[in-house]
Short mmCIF file of C-alpha atoms in Angstrom, two decimals:
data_model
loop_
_atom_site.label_atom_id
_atom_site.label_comp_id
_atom_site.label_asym_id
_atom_site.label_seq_id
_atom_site.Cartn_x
_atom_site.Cartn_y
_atom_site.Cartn_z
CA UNK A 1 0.00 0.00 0.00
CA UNK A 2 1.41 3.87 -1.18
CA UNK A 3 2.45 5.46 2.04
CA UNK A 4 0.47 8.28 2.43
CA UNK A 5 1.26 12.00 4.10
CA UNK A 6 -1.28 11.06 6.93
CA UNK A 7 1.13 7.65 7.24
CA UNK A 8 4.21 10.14 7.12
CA UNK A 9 2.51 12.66 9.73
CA UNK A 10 1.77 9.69 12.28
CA UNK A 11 5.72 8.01 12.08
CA UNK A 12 7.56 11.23 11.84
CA UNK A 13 6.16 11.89 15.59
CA UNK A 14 9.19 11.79 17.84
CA UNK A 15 11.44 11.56 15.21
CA UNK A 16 14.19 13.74 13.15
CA UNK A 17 12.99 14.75 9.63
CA UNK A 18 16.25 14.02 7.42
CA UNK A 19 15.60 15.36 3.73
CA UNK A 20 17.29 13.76 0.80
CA UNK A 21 17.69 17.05 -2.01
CA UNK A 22 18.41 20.66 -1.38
CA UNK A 23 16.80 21.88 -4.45
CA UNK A 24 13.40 23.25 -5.29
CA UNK A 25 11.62 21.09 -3.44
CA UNK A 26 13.00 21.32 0.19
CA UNK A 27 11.71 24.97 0.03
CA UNK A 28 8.31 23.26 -0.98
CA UNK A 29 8.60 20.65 1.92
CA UNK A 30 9.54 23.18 4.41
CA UNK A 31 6.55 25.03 4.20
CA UNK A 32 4.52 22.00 3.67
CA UNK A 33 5.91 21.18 7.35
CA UNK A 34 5.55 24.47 8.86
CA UNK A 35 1.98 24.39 8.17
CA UNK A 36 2.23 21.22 10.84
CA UNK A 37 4.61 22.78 13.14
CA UNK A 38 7.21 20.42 12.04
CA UNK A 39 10.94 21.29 11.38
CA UNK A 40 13.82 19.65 8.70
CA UNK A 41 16.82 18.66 11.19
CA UNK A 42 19.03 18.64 8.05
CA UNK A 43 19.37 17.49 4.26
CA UNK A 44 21.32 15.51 2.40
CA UNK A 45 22.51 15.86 -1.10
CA UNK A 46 24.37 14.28 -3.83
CA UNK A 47 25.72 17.52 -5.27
CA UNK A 48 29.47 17.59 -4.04
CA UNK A 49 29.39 21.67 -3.88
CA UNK A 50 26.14 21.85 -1.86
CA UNK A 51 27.72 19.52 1.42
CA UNK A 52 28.69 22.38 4.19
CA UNK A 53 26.60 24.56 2.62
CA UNK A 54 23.08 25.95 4.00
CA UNK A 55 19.76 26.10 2.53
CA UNK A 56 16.97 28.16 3.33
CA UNK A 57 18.82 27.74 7.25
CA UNK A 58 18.82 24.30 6.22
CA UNK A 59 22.58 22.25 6.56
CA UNK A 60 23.32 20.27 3.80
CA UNK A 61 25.57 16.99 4.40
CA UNK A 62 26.40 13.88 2.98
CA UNK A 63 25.26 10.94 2.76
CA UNK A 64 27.22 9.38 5.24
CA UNK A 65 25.88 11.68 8.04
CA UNK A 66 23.20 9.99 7.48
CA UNK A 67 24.06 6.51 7.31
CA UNK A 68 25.23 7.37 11.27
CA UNK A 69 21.97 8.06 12.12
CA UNK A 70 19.89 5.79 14.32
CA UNK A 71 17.71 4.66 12.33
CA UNK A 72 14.25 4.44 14.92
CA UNK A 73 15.30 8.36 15.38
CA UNK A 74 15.10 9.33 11.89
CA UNK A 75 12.26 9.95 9.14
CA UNK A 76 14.08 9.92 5.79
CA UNK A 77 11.82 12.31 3.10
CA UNK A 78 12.77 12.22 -0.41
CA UNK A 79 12.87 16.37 -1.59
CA UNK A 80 13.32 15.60 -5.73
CA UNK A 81 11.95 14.01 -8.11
CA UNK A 82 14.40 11.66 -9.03
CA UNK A 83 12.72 9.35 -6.33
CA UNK A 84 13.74 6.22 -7.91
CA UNK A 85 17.41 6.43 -8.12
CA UNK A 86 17.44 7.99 -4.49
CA UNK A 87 15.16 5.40 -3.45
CA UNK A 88 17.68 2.73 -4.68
CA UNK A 89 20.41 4.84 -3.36
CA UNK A 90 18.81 4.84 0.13
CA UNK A 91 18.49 1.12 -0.13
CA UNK A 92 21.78 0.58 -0.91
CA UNK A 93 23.17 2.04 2.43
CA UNK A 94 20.47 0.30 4.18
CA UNK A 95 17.82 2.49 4.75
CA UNK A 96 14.37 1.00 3.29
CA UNK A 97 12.14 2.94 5.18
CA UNK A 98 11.30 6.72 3.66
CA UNK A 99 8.77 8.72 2.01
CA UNK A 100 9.11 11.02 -0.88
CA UNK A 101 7.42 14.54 -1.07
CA UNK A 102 6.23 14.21 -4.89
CA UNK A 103 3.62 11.73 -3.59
CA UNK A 104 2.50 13.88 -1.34
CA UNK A 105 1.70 16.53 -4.24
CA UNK A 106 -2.16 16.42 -3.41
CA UNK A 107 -1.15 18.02 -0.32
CA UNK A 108 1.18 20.42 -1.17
CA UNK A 109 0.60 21.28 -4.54
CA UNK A 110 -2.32 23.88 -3.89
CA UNK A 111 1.10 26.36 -1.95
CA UNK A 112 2.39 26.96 -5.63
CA UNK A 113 0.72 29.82 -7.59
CA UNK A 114 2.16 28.13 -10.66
CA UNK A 115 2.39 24.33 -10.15
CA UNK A 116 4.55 22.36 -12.80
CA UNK A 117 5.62 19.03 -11.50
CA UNK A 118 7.52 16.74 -13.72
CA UNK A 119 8.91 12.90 -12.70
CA UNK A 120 10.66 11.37 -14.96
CA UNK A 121 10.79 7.72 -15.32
CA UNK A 122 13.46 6.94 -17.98
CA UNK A 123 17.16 7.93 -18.64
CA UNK A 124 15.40 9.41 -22.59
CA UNK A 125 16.66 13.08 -22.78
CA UNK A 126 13.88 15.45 -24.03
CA UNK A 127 15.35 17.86 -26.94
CA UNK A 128 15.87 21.73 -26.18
CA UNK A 129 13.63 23.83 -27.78
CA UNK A 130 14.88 26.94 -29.38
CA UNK A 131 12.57 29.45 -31.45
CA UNK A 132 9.16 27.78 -32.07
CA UNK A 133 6.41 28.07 -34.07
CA UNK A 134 2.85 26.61 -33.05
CA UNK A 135 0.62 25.61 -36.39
CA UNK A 136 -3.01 24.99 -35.85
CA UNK A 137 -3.57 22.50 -38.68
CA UNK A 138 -6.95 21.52 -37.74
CA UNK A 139 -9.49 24.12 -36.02
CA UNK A 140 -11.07 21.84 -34.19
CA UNK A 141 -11.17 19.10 -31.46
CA UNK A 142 -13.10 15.97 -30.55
CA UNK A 143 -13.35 16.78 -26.48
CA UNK A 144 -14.17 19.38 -24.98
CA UNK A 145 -11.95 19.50 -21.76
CA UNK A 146 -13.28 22.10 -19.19
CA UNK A 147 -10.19 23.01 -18.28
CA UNK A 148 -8.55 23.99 -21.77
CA UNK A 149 -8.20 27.80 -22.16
CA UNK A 150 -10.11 27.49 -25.67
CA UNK A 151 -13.06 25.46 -24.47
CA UNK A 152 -15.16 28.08 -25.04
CA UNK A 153 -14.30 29.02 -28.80
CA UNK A 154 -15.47 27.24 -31.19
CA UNK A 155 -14.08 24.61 -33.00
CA UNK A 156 -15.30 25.09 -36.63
CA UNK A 157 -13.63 22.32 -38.43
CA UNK A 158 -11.46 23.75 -40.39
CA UNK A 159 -8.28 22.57 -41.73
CA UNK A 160 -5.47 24.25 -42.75
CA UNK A 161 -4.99 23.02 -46.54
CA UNK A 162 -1.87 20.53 -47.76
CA UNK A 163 -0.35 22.65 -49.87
CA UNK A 164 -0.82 25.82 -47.76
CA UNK A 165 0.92 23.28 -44.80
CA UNK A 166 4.29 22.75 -47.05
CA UNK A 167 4.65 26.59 -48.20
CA UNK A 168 4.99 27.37 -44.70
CA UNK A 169 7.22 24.66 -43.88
CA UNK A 170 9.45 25.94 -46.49
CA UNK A 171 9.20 29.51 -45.29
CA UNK A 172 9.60 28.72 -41.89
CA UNK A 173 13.19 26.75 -43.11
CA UNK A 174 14.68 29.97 -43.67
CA UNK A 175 12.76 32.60 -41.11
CA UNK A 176 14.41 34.03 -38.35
CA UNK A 177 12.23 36.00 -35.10
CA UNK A 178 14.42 38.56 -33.73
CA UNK A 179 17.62 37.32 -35.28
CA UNK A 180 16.43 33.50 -34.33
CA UNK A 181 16.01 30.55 -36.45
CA UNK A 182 12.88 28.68 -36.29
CA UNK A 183 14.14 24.98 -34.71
CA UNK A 184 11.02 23.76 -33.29
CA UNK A 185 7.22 22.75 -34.52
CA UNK A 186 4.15 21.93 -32.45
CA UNK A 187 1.41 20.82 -33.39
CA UNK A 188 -1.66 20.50 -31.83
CA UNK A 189 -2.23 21.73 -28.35
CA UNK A 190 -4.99 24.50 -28.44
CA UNK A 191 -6.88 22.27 -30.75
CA UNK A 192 -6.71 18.83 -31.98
CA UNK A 193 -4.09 18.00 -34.74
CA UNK A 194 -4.75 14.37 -35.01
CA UNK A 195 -7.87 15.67 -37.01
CA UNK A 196 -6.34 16.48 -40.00
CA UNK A 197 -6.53 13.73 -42.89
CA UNK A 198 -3.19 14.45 -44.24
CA UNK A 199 -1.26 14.55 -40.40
CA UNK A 200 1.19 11.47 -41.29
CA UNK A 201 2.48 13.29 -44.11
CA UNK A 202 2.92 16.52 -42.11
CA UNK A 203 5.07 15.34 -39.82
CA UNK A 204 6.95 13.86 -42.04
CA UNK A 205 7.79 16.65 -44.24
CA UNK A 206 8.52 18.98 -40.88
CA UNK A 207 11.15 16.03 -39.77
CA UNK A 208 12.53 15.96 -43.89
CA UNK A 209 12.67 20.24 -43.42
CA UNK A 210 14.65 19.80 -40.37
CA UNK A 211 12.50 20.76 -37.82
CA UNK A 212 11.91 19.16 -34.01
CA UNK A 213 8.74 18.42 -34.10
CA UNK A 214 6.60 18.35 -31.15
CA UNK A 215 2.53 17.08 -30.51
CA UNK A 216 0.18 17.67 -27.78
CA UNK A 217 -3.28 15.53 -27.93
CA UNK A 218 -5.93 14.18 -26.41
CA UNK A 219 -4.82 10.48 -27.69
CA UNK A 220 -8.45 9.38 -28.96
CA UNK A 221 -8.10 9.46 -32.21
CA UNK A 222 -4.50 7.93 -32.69
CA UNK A 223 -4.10 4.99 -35.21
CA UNK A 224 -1.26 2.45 -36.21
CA UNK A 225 -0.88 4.79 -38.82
CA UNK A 226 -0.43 7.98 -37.34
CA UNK A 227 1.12 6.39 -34.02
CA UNK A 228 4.40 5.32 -36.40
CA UNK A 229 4.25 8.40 -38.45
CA UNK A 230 4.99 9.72 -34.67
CA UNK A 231 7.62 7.86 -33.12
CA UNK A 232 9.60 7.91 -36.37
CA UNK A 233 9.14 11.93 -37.41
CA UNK A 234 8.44 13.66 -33.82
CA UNK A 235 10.86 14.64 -31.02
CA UNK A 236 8.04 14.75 -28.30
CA UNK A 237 4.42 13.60 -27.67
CA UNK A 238 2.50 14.33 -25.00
CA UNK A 239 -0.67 13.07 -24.42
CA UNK A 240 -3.62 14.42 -21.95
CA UNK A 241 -5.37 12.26 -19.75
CA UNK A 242 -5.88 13.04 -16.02
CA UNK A 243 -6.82 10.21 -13.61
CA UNK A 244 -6.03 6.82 -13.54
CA UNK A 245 -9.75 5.76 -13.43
CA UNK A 246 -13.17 6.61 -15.80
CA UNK A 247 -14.34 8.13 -12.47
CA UNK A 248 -11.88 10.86 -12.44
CA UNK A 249 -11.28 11.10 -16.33
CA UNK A 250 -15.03 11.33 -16.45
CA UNK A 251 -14.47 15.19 -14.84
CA UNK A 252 -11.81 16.19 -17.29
CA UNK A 253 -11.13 15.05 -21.21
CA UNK A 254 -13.86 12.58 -20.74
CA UNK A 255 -15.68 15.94 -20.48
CA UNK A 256 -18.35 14.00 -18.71
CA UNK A 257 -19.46 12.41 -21.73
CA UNK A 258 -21.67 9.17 -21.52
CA UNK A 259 -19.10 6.74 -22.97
CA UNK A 260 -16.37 8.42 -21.35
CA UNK A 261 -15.11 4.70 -19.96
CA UNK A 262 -14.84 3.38 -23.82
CA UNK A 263 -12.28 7.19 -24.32
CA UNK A 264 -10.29 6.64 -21.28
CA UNK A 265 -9.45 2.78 -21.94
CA UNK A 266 -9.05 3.89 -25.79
CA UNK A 267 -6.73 6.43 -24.91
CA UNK A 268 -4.61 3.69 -22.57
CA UNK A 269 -4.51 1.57 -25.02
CA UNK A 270 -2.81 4.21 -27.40
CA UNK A 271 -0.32 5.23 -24.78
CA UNK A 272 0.77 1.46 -24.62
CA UNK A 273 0.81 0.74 -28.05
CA UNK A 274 2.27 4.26 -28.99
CA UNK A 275 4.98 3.12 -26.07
CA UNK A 276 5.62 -0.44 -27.40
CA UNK A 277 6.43 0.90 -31.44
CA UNK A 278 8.46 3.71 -30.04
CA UNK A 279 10.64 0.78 -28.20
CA UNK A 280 10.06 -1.37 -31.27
CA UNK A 281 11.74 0.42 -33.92
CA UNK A 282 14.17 2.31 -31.43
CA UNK A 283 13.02 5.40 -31.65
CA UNK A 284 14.16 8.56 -29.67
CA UNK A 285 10.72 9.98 -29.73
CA UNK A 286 9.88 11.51 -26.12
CA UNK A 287 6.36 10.25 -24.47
CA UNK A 288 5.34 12.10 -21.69
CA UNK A 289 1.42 12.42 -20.16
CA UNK A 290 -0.25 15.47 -19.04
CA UNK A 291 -2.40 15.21 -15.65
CA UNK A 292 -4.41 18.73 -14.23
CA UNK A 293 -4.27 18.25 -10.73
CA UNK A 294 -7.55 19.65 -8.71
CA UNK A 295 -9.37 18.77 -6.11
CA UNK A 296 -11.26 15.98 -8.22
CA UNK A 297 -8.04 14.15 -9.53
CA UNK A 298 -5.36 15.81 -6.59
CA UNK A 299 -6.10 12.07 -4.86
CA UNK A 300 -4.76 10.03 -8.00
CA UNK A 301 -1.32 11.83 -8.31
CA UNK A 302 0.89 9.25 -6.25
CA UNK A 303 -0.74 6.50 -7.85
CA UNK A 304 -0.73 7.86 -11.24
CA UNK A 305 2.95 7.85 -11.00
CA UNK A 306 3.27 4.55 -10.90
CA UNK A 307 0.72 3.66 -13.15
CA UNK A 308 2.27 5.18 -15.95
CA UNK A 309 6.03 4.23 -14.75
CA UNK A 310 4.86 1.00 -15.40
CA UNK A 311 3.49 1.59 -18.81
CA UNK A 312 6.64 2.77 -19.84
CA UNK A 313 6.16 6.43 -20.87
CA UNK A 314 9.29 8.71 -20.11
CA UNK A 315 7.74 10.89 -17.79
CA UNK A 316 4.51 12.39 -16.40
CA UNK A 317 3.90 16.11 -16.01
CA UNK A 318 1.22 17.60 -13.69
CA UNK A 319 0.14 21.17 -13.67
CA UNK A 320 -1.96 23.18 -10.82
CA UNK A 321 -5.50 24.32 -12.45
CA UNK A 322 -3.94 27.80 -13.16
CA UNK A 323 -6.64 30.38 -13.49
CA UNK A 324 -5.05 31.29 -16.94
CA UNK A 325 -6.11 27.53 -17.50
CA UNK A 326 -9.98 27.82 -15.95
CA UNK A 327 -10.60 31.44 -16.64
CA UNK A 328 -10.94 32.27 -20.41
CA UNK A 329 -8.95 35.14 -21.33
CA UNK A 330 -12.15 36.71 -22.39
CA UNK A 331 -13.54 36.73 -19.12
CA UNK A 332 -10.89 38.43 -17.26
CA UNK A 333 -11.30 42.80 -16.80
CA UNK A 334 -8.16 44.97 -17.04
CA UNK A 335 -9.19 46.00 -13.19
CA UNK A 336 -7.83 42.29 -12.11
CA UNK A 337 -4.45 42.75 -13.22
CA UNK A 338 -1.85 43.36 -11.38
CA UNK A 339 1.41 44.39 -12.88
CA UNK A 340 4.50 44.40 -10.43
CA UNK A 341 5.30 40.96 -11.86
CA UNK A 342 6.68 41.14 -15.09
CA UNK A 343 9.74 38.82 -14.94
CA UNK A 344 10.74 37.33 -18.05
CA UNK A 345 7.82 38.81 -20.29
CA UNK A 346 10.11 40.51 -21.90
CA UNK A 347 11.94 37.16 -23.42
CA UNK A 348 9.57 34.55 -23.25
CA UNK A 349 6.68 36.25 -25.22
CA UNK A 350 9.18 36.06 -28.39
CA UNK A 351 9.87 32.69 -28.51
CA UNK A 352 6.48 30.96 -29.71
CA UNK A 353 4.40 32.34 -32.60
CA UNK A 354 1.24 30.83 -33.50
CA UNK A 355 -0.08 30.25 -37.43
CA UNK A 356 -3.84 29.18 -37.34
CA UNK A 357 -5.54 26.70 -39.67
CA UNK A 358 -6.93 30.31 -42.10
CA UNK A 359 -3.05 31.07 -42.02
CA UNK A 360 -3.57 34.10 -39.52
CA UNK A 361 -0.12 34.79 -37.90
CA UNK A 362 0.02 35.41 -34.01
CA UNK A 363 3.12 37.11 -32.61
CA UNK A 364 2.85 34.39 -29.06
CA UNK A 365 1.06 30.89 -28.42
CA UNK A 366 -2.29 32.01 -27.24
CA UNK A 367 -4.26 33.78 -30.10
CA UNK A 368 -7.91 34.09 -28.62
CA UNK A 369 -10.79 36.59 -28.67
CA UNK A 370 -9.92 39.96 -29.86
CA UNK A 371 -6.31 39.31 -30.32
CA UNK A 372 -5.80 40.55 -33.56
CA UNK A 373 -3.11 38.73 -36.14
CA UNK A 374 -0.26 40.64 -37.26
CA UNK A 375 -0.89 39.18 -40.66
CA UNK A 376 -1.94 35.88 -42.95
CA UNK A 377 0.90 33.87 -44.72
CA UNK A 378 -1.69 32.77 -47.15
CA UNK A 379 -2.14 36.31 -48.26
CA UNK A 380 1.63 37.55 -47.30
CA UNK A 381 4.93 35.69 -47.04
CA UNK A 382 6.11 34.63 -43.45
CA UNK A 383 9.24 36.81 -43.72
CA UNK A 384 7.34 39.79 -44.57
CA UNK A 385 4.61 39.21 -41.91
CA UNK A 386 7.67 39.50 -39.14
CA UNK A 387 9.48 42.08 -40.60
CA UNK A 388 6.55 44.36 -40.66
CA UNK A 389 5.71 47.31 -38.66
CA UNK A 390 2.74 46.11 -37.19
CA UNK A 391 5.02 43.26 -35.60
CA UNK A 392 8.20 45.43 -34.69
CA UNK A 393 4.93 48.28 -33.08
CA UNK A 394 3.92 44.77 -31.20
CA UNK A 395 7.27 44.27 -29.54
CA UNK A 396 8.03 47.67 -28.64
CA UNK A 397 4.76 48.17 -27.08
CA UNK A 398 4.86 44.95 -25.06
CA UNK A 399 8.36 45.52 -24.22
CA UNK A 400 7.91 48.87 -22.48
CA UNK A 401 5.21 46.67 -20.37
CA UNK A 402 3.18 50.24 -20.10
CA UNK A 403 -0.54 48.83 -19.69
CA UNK A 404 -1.95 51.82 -21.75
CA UNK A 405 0.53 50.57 -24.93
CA UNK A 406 -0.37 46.56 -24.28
CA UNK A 407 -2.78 44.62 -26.93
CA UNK A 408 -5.77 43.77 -24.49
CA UNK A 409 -5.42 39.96 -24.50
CA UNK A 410 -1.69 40.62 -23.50
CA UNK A 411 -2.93 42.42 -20.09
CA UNK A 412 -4.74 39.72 -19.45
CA UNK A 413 -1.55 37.00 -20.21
CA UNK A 414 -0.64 34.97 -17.09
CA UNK A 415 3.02 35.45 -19.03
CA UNK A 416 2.77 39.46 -18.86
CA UNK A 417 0.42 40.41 -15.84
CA UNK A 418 -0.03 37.84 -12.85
CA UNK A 419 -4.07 38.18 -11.29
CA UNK A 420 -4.79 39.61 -8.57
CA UNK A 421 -6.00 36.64 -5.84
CA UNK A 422 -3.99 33.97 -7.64
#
């Protein structure tokens, strides 16, 4: 049976709490145990240049302080997520009882304002991504996932023609953003690209151009075909599915949807299948899954690690239900912004565009509502789009950050302007 933070809470009484990691997430821990009036005697840590050092008032040893310890006076608490390899590390010196903070995440995750959390399972390294470019090849999508920040538009299904598809590949060869070359494609992601007919042959042609390509989907619709048109053209996949059960799934991209039992096995099945080619025909492609953690599914995170660890993807990623993620854009009012927070805005804005399916061009990855395009590459070349004024007015408006200069949808960007009450 998982050990459990109540389990943790009840043995830690009368005991030392040793930490194993003096990253991130002893910061996280500590105020996960302050909020229980407990305290960290010390951490431990495999980094050679962190021993003798102190963290957050913390002392960090090694190892072998440890391994002094009496054991019946000591709670071991795994503070990364490299739990595995600690866990046999830990093992190895003869410790075999501990718990590890990442399976605790439905009780600590709700601290974090933003709320990323990603555990690796294999030794697979995921590619870096440089300059991207997001192309919407199919306006539309078979779910409707509550969550999604474009549940509300609709999905018109539209697709963004062959032949427009390889002009812009070929453009997008030679384009640079702000001096940058284009090295990275997604597809999919604010809409479903496993909708298009011709989606084999587009990933295909990206990987022949050069490109990392990278897809985000629901995992529904995925066939033999398309699954080896993936693991032998893209870099990454990701696939969304939160909960390890119907019950939760039902809540989410089951979008509580009668047969939503017959889409959560389906999509399972792909994962495993998608999992077993990849292995198969040796690919490097990266398979990761995508959970939303809230209160619904918060109580399937520890067990959803292992579930998929044992289905062989490379890693699972959860993410906090972010009010950029449950909020439309639309719905937010300028009044709810607050803009001391701007870190990083500056850079991170520039390094996504967006082309939609009608070949509208978007100067980030979140073209919604008003948000006018700065042009339409089926009516202008790519080159000429982003060496326009309209785009150079765009970045030196939203790099002054002066609210009365910013596009609307950019004051209300999670990226740009945090909310107020987040």
């Amino acid at each position: 049976m998982e050990k459990t933070f109540k389990d943790f809470l009840i043995d830690v009484k009368d005991k030392n709490i040793v930490c194993f990691g003096a990253g991130e997430y002893l910061a996280i821990a500590q105020k996960l145990l302050c909020k229980h009036d407990l305290s960290i005697s010390y951490t431990v840590d495999n980094d050679f240049w962190k021993n003798g050092t102190n963290v957050n008032g913390i002392e960090v040893c090694t190892v072998d302080r440890l391994i002094h310890d009496e054991r019946n006076k000591t709670c071991v608490l795994i503070c990364d997520l490299d739990i595995y390899n600690i866990a046999e590390q830990l093992k190895e010196v003869g410790i075999y009882d501990f718990y590890a903070l990442p399976l605790f995440a439905e009780k600590w995750y709700k601290f974090q304002n933003s709320f990323i959390m990603g555990i690796p399972f294999s030794n697979r390294t995921l590619p870096q991504w440089g300059q991207q470019c997001h192309i919407t090849i199919a306006n539309a999508c078979n779910l409707s996932c509550p969550f999604c920040a474009f549940a509300e538009n609709p999905s018109i299904g539209e697709h963004m023609p062959y032949d427009k598809f390889l002009l812009i590949a070929e453009q997008l060869e030679t384009l640079r953003i702000k001096g940058r070359k284009i090295d990275t494609i997604r597809l999919g992601g604010n809409k479903e690209g496993l909708l298009h007919p011709n989606f084999s042959d587009m990933v295909s042609c990206l990987d022949v151009e050069g490109f990392k390509t990278r897809l985000v989907t629901n995992g529904v619709l995925m066939t033999s075909k398309t699954a080896k048109a993936l693991v032998e053209h893209c870099c990454h996949v990701r696939i969304s599915i939160t909960g390890i059960t119907n019950e939760v799934y039902h809540h989410f991209q089951g979008s509580k949807r009668a047969n939503s039992n017959v889409i959560f096995n389906t999509v399972v099945n792909n994962v495993v299948e998608l999992v077993k080619l990849r292995n198969s025909l040796n690919s490097s492609c990266y398979i990761d899954v995508g959970f939303i953690c809230t209160e619904l599914s918060a109580h399937q995170i520890g067990d959803a690690i292992h579930f998929w660890k044992k289905k062989g993807v490379d890693r699972i990623m959860f993410f906090h239900e972010s009010s950029e993620i449950i909020i439309p854009l639309k719905n937010a009012d300028t009044n709810d912004i607050d803009y001391t927070n701007t870190n990083g805005a500056k850079d991170v804005c520039f390094y996504t565009t967006t082309i939609a399916a009608n070949g509208d061009v978007y100067p980030c990855c979140t073209p919604d509502g008003e948000y006018m395009p700065i042009g339409n590459c089926f009516e202008a070349p790519l080159n000429k789009i982003f060496n326009s004024n309209k785009f150079y007015s765009f970045i030196k408006d939203l790099t002054s950050l002066d609210p009365t200069l910013l596009p609307h949808n950019c004051k209300r960007c999670s990226v740009i302007a945090y909310r107020k009450n987040v």
